[in-house]
Amino acid sequence: MRLNKILQGDYTLSALYHQIKLPLDIEISIPSDDPVRLLSAFVEGMDLSDLYATYDRIRKNQATPRQMLKIMIYASMNRIYSSRDIETSCRRDINFMYLLDGAPVPDHSTIARFISLHLSQCAKKIMSEVGTILLDLGEISGENIFIDGTKIESVANKYTFVWKNAVSKNMIKLGNKISSFCAECEVLYDIKAVYEDKITEQTLKKLKKKLYRIKKDEGIEFVHGIGKRKHALQRSIETLEGYIDKLREYKEKLRVCGKRNSYAKTDIDATFMRMKEDAMLNGQLKPAYNLQHGVDSEYVTWLGIYPHPTDTLTLIPFLKDMEKYMSFKYKNIVADAGYESEENYVFIERNGQTGYIKPQNYELSKTRNFKNDISRRENMDYDPETDSYTCRNGKKLSAVSVQTKKTSTGYQRKVTVYECKSCRNCPYKKNCIKGNNCKTEFKDRNKKLYVSRKMEEKRSECLERITGEFGTQLRMNRSIQAEGSFANVKEDMNFRRYLYRGKENVLAQSTLLAIGFDINKLHHKIMSGRTGTHLFELKKAS
């Protein structure tokens, strides 16, 4: 071999010791029980008309949307998330070549555009199609859905935060500065700037026009640069323009925040949340999304992305979305204590479904400290005839008023206030009345209870359901199936951080993860002969 052939761009010139060998068909080299074959058959059975509708035209010399979806799902199944790594796999991996079926390898830009421009527009419809196929195969029950959530970090930088409270405080300070500035301008330039004590952005714009009119009438020239003294009018106009720009900035930040308390500048849809993965061990908040999974028979049949750090506010929009897109309706809703609220109980009941939600005090109520705490109404005797509680000292706490409280979502709940007539000289007062934030002196304070009768009614009904044999089985399956899906995604699939910005793109990437998880689960069930099983059985005590 001549050495100068190594330096040629065509490396086949130096490959003298290699020749084409049989088999030429790559499909022969793939085992018959490889999950890539299952994935291909599954996607071929899906209705992807919504995905195809996102394309203006599909060129003949490129991979079809169905082929693109196959390679993206298979990449998630094999813990490959970077668009450049997926492109490399398509060139080197025989399984990716099998999915492309002779189509040209898409470059990394095409792969990224597939998620951001196409899949993001129809991710929910594709997810519903997966659930429909699994139901037709008999792999999911269509009756019980186990819901849980986790927080996954955004691609945004962790130090690009905007806090709503800080912006509101700065906006108040800016308003005070603007008020002083307008009063100063009225004195200096003998003009009326503020009417009816209201200062808005429109007011500042009118003031700016009046100042520029003074500049024109008096022929004042503005100067710029070092060593030149600015006119007082020029300094006033520059200060006013700075106030206007800052006011617009604060308004835009508050608009982007909406009902949230924060957002990231480099991913405005991400909200700062407290994560379990805390590398600095200082409770640092990070930009993240709250990912919700709905699991049935170990398959993720529905998911959602939400900006709320807590799970309580995600249940109702999750169920509404699921009912809107899926072809069937679940009967039993199973969730943990983080989803309990009066509003959620009422919605599930009105929606014709049955809730199996663990009460927030379920585990705490089993402890000795809870049972011995005389300040809790659960440890007081309640008389439904007189609608009153009896404390440890034998005194009555009667209903004195009914308050209507409004939640952040607009739901109104009625709370009954119970109060003791006099707690003076009570020997149990220190253990019964707690809290140091009350302005009333401790000796003059009386015991009060705030109780929502509807919440108590719904909680007791749900508690009776979850403690039955079927309810216990559902709670056990929720722990195994719903929490197990996140364990698989975070640990087995090694996905800890999103690679795309924006809620729609994050939802598309989460959908790929969920479908990849479902295909892997279906493959393992087929190989182990567990197809058609929906619930794990309770272990019988011997």
PDB file of C-alpha atoms in Angstrom, residues 203-379:
ATOM      1  CA  THR A 203     -49.029  60.471  31.505  1.00  0.00           C
ATOM      2  CA  LEU A 204     -45.268  60.171  31.184  1.00  0.00           C
ATOM      3  CA  LYS A 205     -45.485  60.168  27.378  1.00  0.00           C
ATOM      4  CA  LYS A 206     -47.512  63.404  27.448  1.00  0.00           C
ATOM      5  CA  LEU A 207     -44.980  64.953  29.819  1.00  0.00           C
ATOM      6  CA  LYS A 208     -42.191  63.930  27.465  1.00  0.00           C
ATOM      7  CA  LYS A 209     -43.936  65.690  24.548  1.00  0.00           C
ATOM      8  CA  LYS A 210     -44.332  68.861  26.616  1.00  0.00           C
ATOM      9  CA  LEU A 211     -40.629  68.867  27.538  1.00  0.00           C
ATOM     10  CA  TYR A 212     -39.615  68.417  23.914  1.00  0.00           C
ATOM     11  CA  ARG A 213     -41.957  71.274  22.960  1.00  0.00           C
ATOM     12  CA  ILE A 214     -40.139  73.502  25.469  1.00  0.00           C
ATOM     13  CA  LYS A 215     -36.825  72.441  23.918  1.00  0.00           C
ATOM     14  CA  LYS A 216     -38.064  73.421  20.463  1.00  0.00           C
ATOM     15  CA  ASP A 217     -39.596  76.726  21.545  1.00  0.00           C
ATOM     16  CA  GLU A 218     -36.504  77.863  23.447  1.00  0.00           C
ATOM     17  CA  GLY A 219     -34.054  76.479  20.880  1.00  0.00           C
ATOM     18  CA  ILE A 220     -32.106  74.436  23.421  1.00  0.00           C
ATOM     19  CA  GLU A 221     -29.347  72.269  21.939  1.00  0.00           C
ATOM     20  CA  PHE A 222     -28.604  68.931  23.556  1.00  0.00           C
ATOM     21  CA  VAL A 223     -24.945  67.978  23.968  1.00  0.00           C
ATOM     22  CA  HIS A 224     -23.224  64.616  24.362  1.00  0.00           C
ATOM     23  CA  GLY A 225     -19.731  63.514  25.282  1.00  0.00           C
ATOM     24  CA  ILE A 226     -17.131  64.191  27.942  1.00  0.00           C
ATOM     25  CA  GLY A 227     -16.425  67.775  29.038  1.00  0.00           C
ATOM     26  CA  LYS A 228     -19.785  69.206  27.947  1.00  0.00           C
ATOM     27  CA  ARG A 229     -22.311  70.462  30.431  1.00  0.00           C
ATOM     28  CA  LYS A 230     -25.868  69.281  29.846  1.00  0.00           C
ATOM     29  CA  HIS A 231     -28.828  71.638  30.103  1.00  0.00           C
ATOM     30  CA  ALA A 232     -31.265  71.003  32.958  1.00  0.00           C
ATOM     31  CA  LEU A 233     -34.013  70.227  30.424  1.00  0.00           C
ATOM     32  CA  GLN A 234     -31.804  67.603  28.760  1.00  0.00           C
ATOM     33  CA  ARG A 235     -31.152  65.926  32.101  1.00  0.00           C
ATOM     34  CA  SER A 236     -34.887  65.923  32.864  1.00  0.00           C
ATOM     35  CA  ILE A 237     -35.769  64.363  29.499  1.00  0.00           C
ATOM     36  CA  GLU A 238     -33.083  61.664  29.840  1.00  0.00           C
ATOM     37  CA  THR A 239     -34.288  60.855  33.365  1.00  0.00           C
ATOM     38  CA  LEU A 240     -37.893  60.659  32.144  1.00  0.00           C
ATOM     39  CA  GLU A 241     -36.971  58.349  29.253  1.00  0.00           C
ATOM     40  CA  GLY A 242     -35.130  56.093  31.696  1.00  0.00           C
ATOM     41  CA  TYR A 243     -38.215  55.934  33.938  1.00  0.00           C
ATOM     42  CA  ILE A 244     -40.449  55.078  30.979  1.00  0.00           C
ATOM     43  CA  ASP A 245     -38.146  52.267  29.842  1.00  0.00           C
ATOM     44  CA  LYS A 246     -37.885  50.864  33.360  1.00  0.00           C
ATOM     45  CA  LEU A 247     -41.667  51.033  33.825  1.00  0.00           C
ATOM     46  CA  ARG A 248     -42.192  49.090  30.591  1.00  0.00           C
ATOM     47  CA  GLU A 249     -39.608  46.518  31.707  1.00  0.00           C
ATOM     48  CA  TYR A 250     -41.371  45.930  35.029  1.00  0.00           C
ATOM     49  CA  LYS A 251     -44.778  45.636  33.349  1.00  0.00           C
ATOM     50  CA  GLU A 252     -43.437  43.067  30.889  1.00  0.00           C
ATOM     51  CA  LYS A 253     -41.870  41.026  33.690  1.00  0.00           C
ATOM     52  CA  LEU A 254     -45.127  40.978  35.628  1.00  0.00           C
ATOM     53  CA  ARG A 255     -47.006  39.979  32.464  1.00  0.00           C
ATOM     54  CA  VAL A 256     -44.642  37.057  31.849  1.00  0.00           C
ATOM     55  CA  CYS A 257     -44.904  35.952  35.487  1.00  0.00           C
ATOM     56  CA  GLY A 258     -48.694  35.878  35.406  1.00  0.00           C
ATOM     57  CA  LYS A 259     -49.851  33.805  38.394  1.00  0.00           C
ATOM     58  CA  ARG A 260     -46.364  32.423  38.971  1.00  0.00           C
ATOM     59  CA  ASN A 261     -43.893  33.806  41.501  1.00  0.00           C
ATOM     60  CA  SER A 262     -40.837  33.587  39.242  1.00  0.00           C
ATOM     61  CA  TYR A 263     -39.460  32.699  35.824  1.00  0.00           C
ATOM     62  CA  ALA A 264     -36.104  32.316  34.071  1.00  0.00           C
ATOM     63  CA  LYS A 265     -34.909  34.912  31.573  1.00  0.00           C
ATOM     64  CA  THR A 266     -33.481  32.254  29.231  1.00  0.00           C
ATOM     65  CA  ASP A 267     -36.622  30.087  29.407  1.00  0.00           C
ATOM     66  CA  ILE A 268     -39.616  32.193  30.353  1.00  0.00           C
ATOM     67  CA  ASP A 269     -41.909  29.167  30.700  1.00  0.00           C
ATOM     68  CA  ALA A 270     -39.716  27.643  33.438  1.00  0.00           C
ATOM     69  CA  THR A 271     -40.484  28.380  37.102  1.00  0.00           C
ATOM     70  CA  PHE A 272     -37.953  28.286  39.933  1.00  0.00           C
ATOM     71  CA  MET A 273     -38.640  25.297  42.162  1.00  0.00           C
ATOM     72  CA  ARG A 274     -36.940  23.450  44.982  1.00  0.00           C
ATOM     73  CA  MET A 275     -35.369  20.277  43.590  1.00  0.00           C
ATOM     74  CA  LYS A 276     -34.504  17.013  45.304  1.00  0.00           C
ATOM     75  CA  GLU A 277     -31.201  16.971  43.426  1.00  0.00           C
ATOM     76  CA  ASP A 278     -29.388  19.686  45.396  1.00  0.00           C
ATOM     77  CA  ALA A 279     -25.674  19.577  44.561  1.00  0.00           C
ATOM     78  CA  MET A 280     -24.829  22.566  46.801  1.00  0.00           C
ATOM     79  CA  LEU A 281     -26.933  21.220  49.714  1.00  0.00           C
ATOM     80  CA  ASN A 282     -28.262  24.730  50.387  1.00  0.00           C
ATOM     81  CA  GLY A 283     -31.852  24.418  49.195  1.00  0.00           C
ATOM     82  CA  GLN A 284     -31.145  26.392  46.047  1.00  0.00           C
ATOM     83  CA  LEU A 285     -34.074  26.965  43.690  1.00  0.00           C
ATOM     84  CA  LYS A 286     -33.621  25.960  40.051  1.00  0.00           C
ATOM     85  CA  PRO A 287     -35.649  26.631  36.887  1.00  0.00           C
ATOM     86  CA  ALA A 288     -37.756  23.540  36.306  1.00  0.00           C
ATOM     87  CA  TYR A 289     -41.035  22.083  35.076  1.00  0.00           C
ATOM     88  CA  ASN A 290     -43.510  19.964  37.011  1.00  0.00           C
ATOM     89  CA  LEU A 291     -43.964  16.786  34.958  1.00  0.00           C
ATOM     90  CA  GLN A 292     -47.140  14.815  35.686  1.00  0.00           C
ATOM     91  CA  HIS A 293     -47.545  11.162  34.674  1.00  0.00           C
ATOM     92  CA  GLY A 294     -50.781   9.219  34.442  1.00  0.00           C
ATOM     93  CA  VAL A 295     -49.939   5.500  34.553  1.00  0.00           C
ATOM     94  CA  ASP A 296     -52.231   2.571  33.769  1.00  0.00           C
ATOM     95  CA  SER A 297     -51.042  -1.055  33.895  1.00  0.00           C
ATOM     96  CA  GLU A 298     -47.418   0.151  34.124  1.00  0.00           C
ATOM     97  CA  TYR A 299     -47.743   2.251  30.924  1.00  0.00           C
ATOM     98  CA  VAL A 300     -47.688   6.049  30.806  1.00  0.00           C
ATOM     99  CA  THR A 301     -50.968   6.829  29.071  1.00  0.00           C
ATOM    100  CA  TRP A 302     -51.043  10.590  29.682  1.00  0.00           C
ATOM    101  CA  LEU A 303     -48.723  13.358  30.812  1.00  0.00           C
ATOM    102  CA  GLY A 304     -48.676  17.097  31.366  1.00  0.00           C
ATOM    103  CA  ILE A 305     -46.229  19.964  31.948  1.00  0.00           C
ATOM    104  CA  TYR A 306     -47.148  22.588  34.559  1.00  0.00           C
ATOM    105  CA  PRO A 307     -45.475  25.661  36.116  1.00  0.00           C
ATOM    106  CA  HIS A 308     -46.829  24.998  39.629  1.00  0.00           C
ATOM    107  CA  PRO A 309     -44.278  23.662  42.153  1.00  0.00           C
ATOM    108  CA  THR A 310     -47.033  21.839  44.066  1.00  0.00           C
ATOM    109  CA  ASP A 311     -49.196  19.047  42.682  1.00  0.00           C
ATOM    110  CA  THR A 312     -52.512  20.305  44.112  1.00  0.00           C
ATOM    111  CA  LEU A 313     -53.141  22.777  41.273  1.00  0.00           C
ATOM    112  CA  THR A 314     -52.207  20.319  38.509  1.00  0.00           C
ATOM    113  CA  LEU A 315     -54.866  17.631  39.007  1.00  0.00           C
ATOM    114  CA  ILE A 316     -57.884  19.407  37.480  1.00  0.00           C
ATOM    115  CA  PRO A 317     -56.131  20.651  34.294  1.00  0.00           C
ATOM    116  CA  PHE A 318     -54.516  17.213  33.969  1.00  0.00           C
ATOM    117  CA  LEU A 319     -57.888  15.445  34.063  1.00  0.00           C
ATOM    118  CA  LYS A 320     -59.477  17.984  31.701  1.00  0.00           C
ATOM    119  CA  ASP A 321     -56.707  17.561  29.121  1.00  0.00           C
ATOM    120  CA  MET A 322     -56.846  13.794  29.388  1.00  0.00           C
ATOM    121  CA  GLU A 323     -60.621  13.729  28.884  1.00  0.00           C
ATOM    122  CA  LYS A 324     -60.342  16.114  25.934  1.00  0.00           C
ATOM    123  CA  TYR A 325     -57.797  14.115  23.936  1.00  0.00           C
ATOM    124  CA  MET A 326     -58.244  10.491  24.953  1.00  0.00           C
ATOM    125  CA  SER A 327     -60.909   8.271  23.405  1.00  0.00           C
ATOM    126  CA  PHE A 328     -61.980   6.804  26.759  1.00  0.00           C
ATOM    127  CA  LYS A 329     -62.565   8.072  30.286  1.00  0.00           C
ATOM    128  CA  TYR A 330     -61.002   6.690  33.440  1.00  0.00           C
ATOM    129  CA  LYS A 331     -63.299   5.707  36.293  1.00  0.00           C
ATOM    130  CA  ASN A 332     -60.914   5.693  39.277  1.00  0.00           C
ATOM    131  CA  ILE A 333     -58.426   8.501  39.973  1.00  0.00           C
ATOM    132  CA  VAL A 334     -55.630   7.399  42.322  1.00  0.00           C
ATOM    133  CA  ALA A 335     -53.173   9.977  43.715  1.00  0.00           C
ATOM    134  CA  ASP A 336     -51.099  10.646  46.815  1.00  0.00           C
ATOM    135  CA  ALA A 337     -51.592  13.219  49.581  1.00  0.00           C
ATOM    136  CA  GLY A 338     -50.086  16.054  47.527  1.00  0.00           C
ATOM    137  CA  TYR A 339     -53.256  16.230  45.407  1.00  0.00           C
ATOM    138  CA  GLU A 340     -55.791  16.527  48.230  1.00  0.00           C
ATOM    139  CA  SER A 341     -57.991  19.617  48.268  1.00  0.00           C
ATOM    140  CA  GLU A 342     -61.692  20.349  48.512  1.00  0.00           C
ATOM    141  CA  GLU A 343     -61.721  21.675  44.959  1.00  0.00           C
ATOM    142  CA  ASN A 344     -60.177  18.451  43.615  1.00  0.00           C
ATOM    143  CA  TYR A 345     -62.639  16.279  45.542  1.00  0.00           C
ATOM    144  CA  VAL A 346     -65.608  18.241  44.189  1.00  0.00           C
ATOM    145  CA  PHE A 347     -64.319  18.221  40.597  1.00  0.00           C
ATOM    146  CA  ILE A 348     -63.744  14.456  40.546  1.00  0.00           C
ATOM    147  CA  GLU A 349     -67.208  13.799  41.943  1.00  0.00           C
ATOM    148  CA  ARG A 350     -68.931  16.175  39.498  1.00  0.00           C
ATOM    149  CA  ASN A 351     -66.967  14.638  36.638  1.00  0.00           C
ATOM    150  CA  GLY A 352     -68.517  11.236  37.346  1.00  0.00           C
ATOM    151  CA  GLN A 353     -65.287   9.694  38.630  1.00  0.00           C
ATOM    152  CA  THR A 354     -64.203   8.172  41.921  1.00  0.00           C
ATOM    153  CA  GLY A 355     -61.225   9.597  43.791  1.00  0.00           C
ATOM    154  CA  TYR A 356     -58.743   7.508  45.755  1.00  0.00           C
ATOM    155  CA  ILE A 357     -56.624  10.289  47.246  1.00  0.00           C
ATOM    156  CA  LYS A 358     -54.680   9.801  50.446  1.00  0.00           C
ATOM    157  CA  PRO A 359     -55.476  12.527  53.064  1.00  0.00           C
ATOM    158  CA  GLN A 360     -52.613  14.849  53.901  1.00  0.00           C
ATOM    159  CA  ASN A 361     -52.723  13.846  57.570  1.00  0.00           C
ATOM    160  CA  TYR A 362     -53.041  10.103  56.869  1.00  0.00           C
ATOM    161  CA  GLU A 363     -49.545   9.116  57.956  1.00  0.00           C
ATOM    162  CA  LEU A 364     -49.319  11.811  60.634  1.00  0.00           C
ATOM    163  CA  SER A 365     -52.575  10.708  62.246  1.00  0.00           C
ATOM    164  CA  LYS A 366     -51.010   7.342  63.076  1.00  0.00           C
ATOM    165  CA  THR A 367     -48.285   8.874  65.273  1.00  0.00           C
ATOM    166  CA  ARG A 368     -48.446   9.142  69.052  1.00  0.00           C
ATOM    167  CA  ASN A 369     -47.762  12.895  69.061  1.00  0.00           C
ATOM    168  CA  PHE A 370     -50.776  13.509  66.815  1.00  0.00           C
ATOM    169  CA  LYS A 371     -53.109  11.450  68.995  1.00  0.00           C
ATOM    170  CA  ASN A 372     -51.902  13.213  72.170  1.00  0.00           C
ATOM    171  CA  ASP A 373     -52.121  16.740  70.710  1.00  0.00           C
ATOM    172  CA  ILE A 374     -55.135  18.314  72.437  1.00  0.00           C
ATOM    173  CA  SER A 375     -55.043  21.385  70.163  1.00  0.00           C
ATOM    174  CA  ARG A 376     -56.218  19.391  67.125  1.00  0.00           C
ATOM    175  CA  ARG A 377     -59.920  19.197  66.391  1.00  0.00           C
ATOM    176  CA  GLU A 378     -59.502  15.507  65.435  1.00  0.00           C
ATOM    177  CA  ASN A 379     -58.878  14.826  69.138  1.00  0.00           C
TER     178      ASN A 379
END
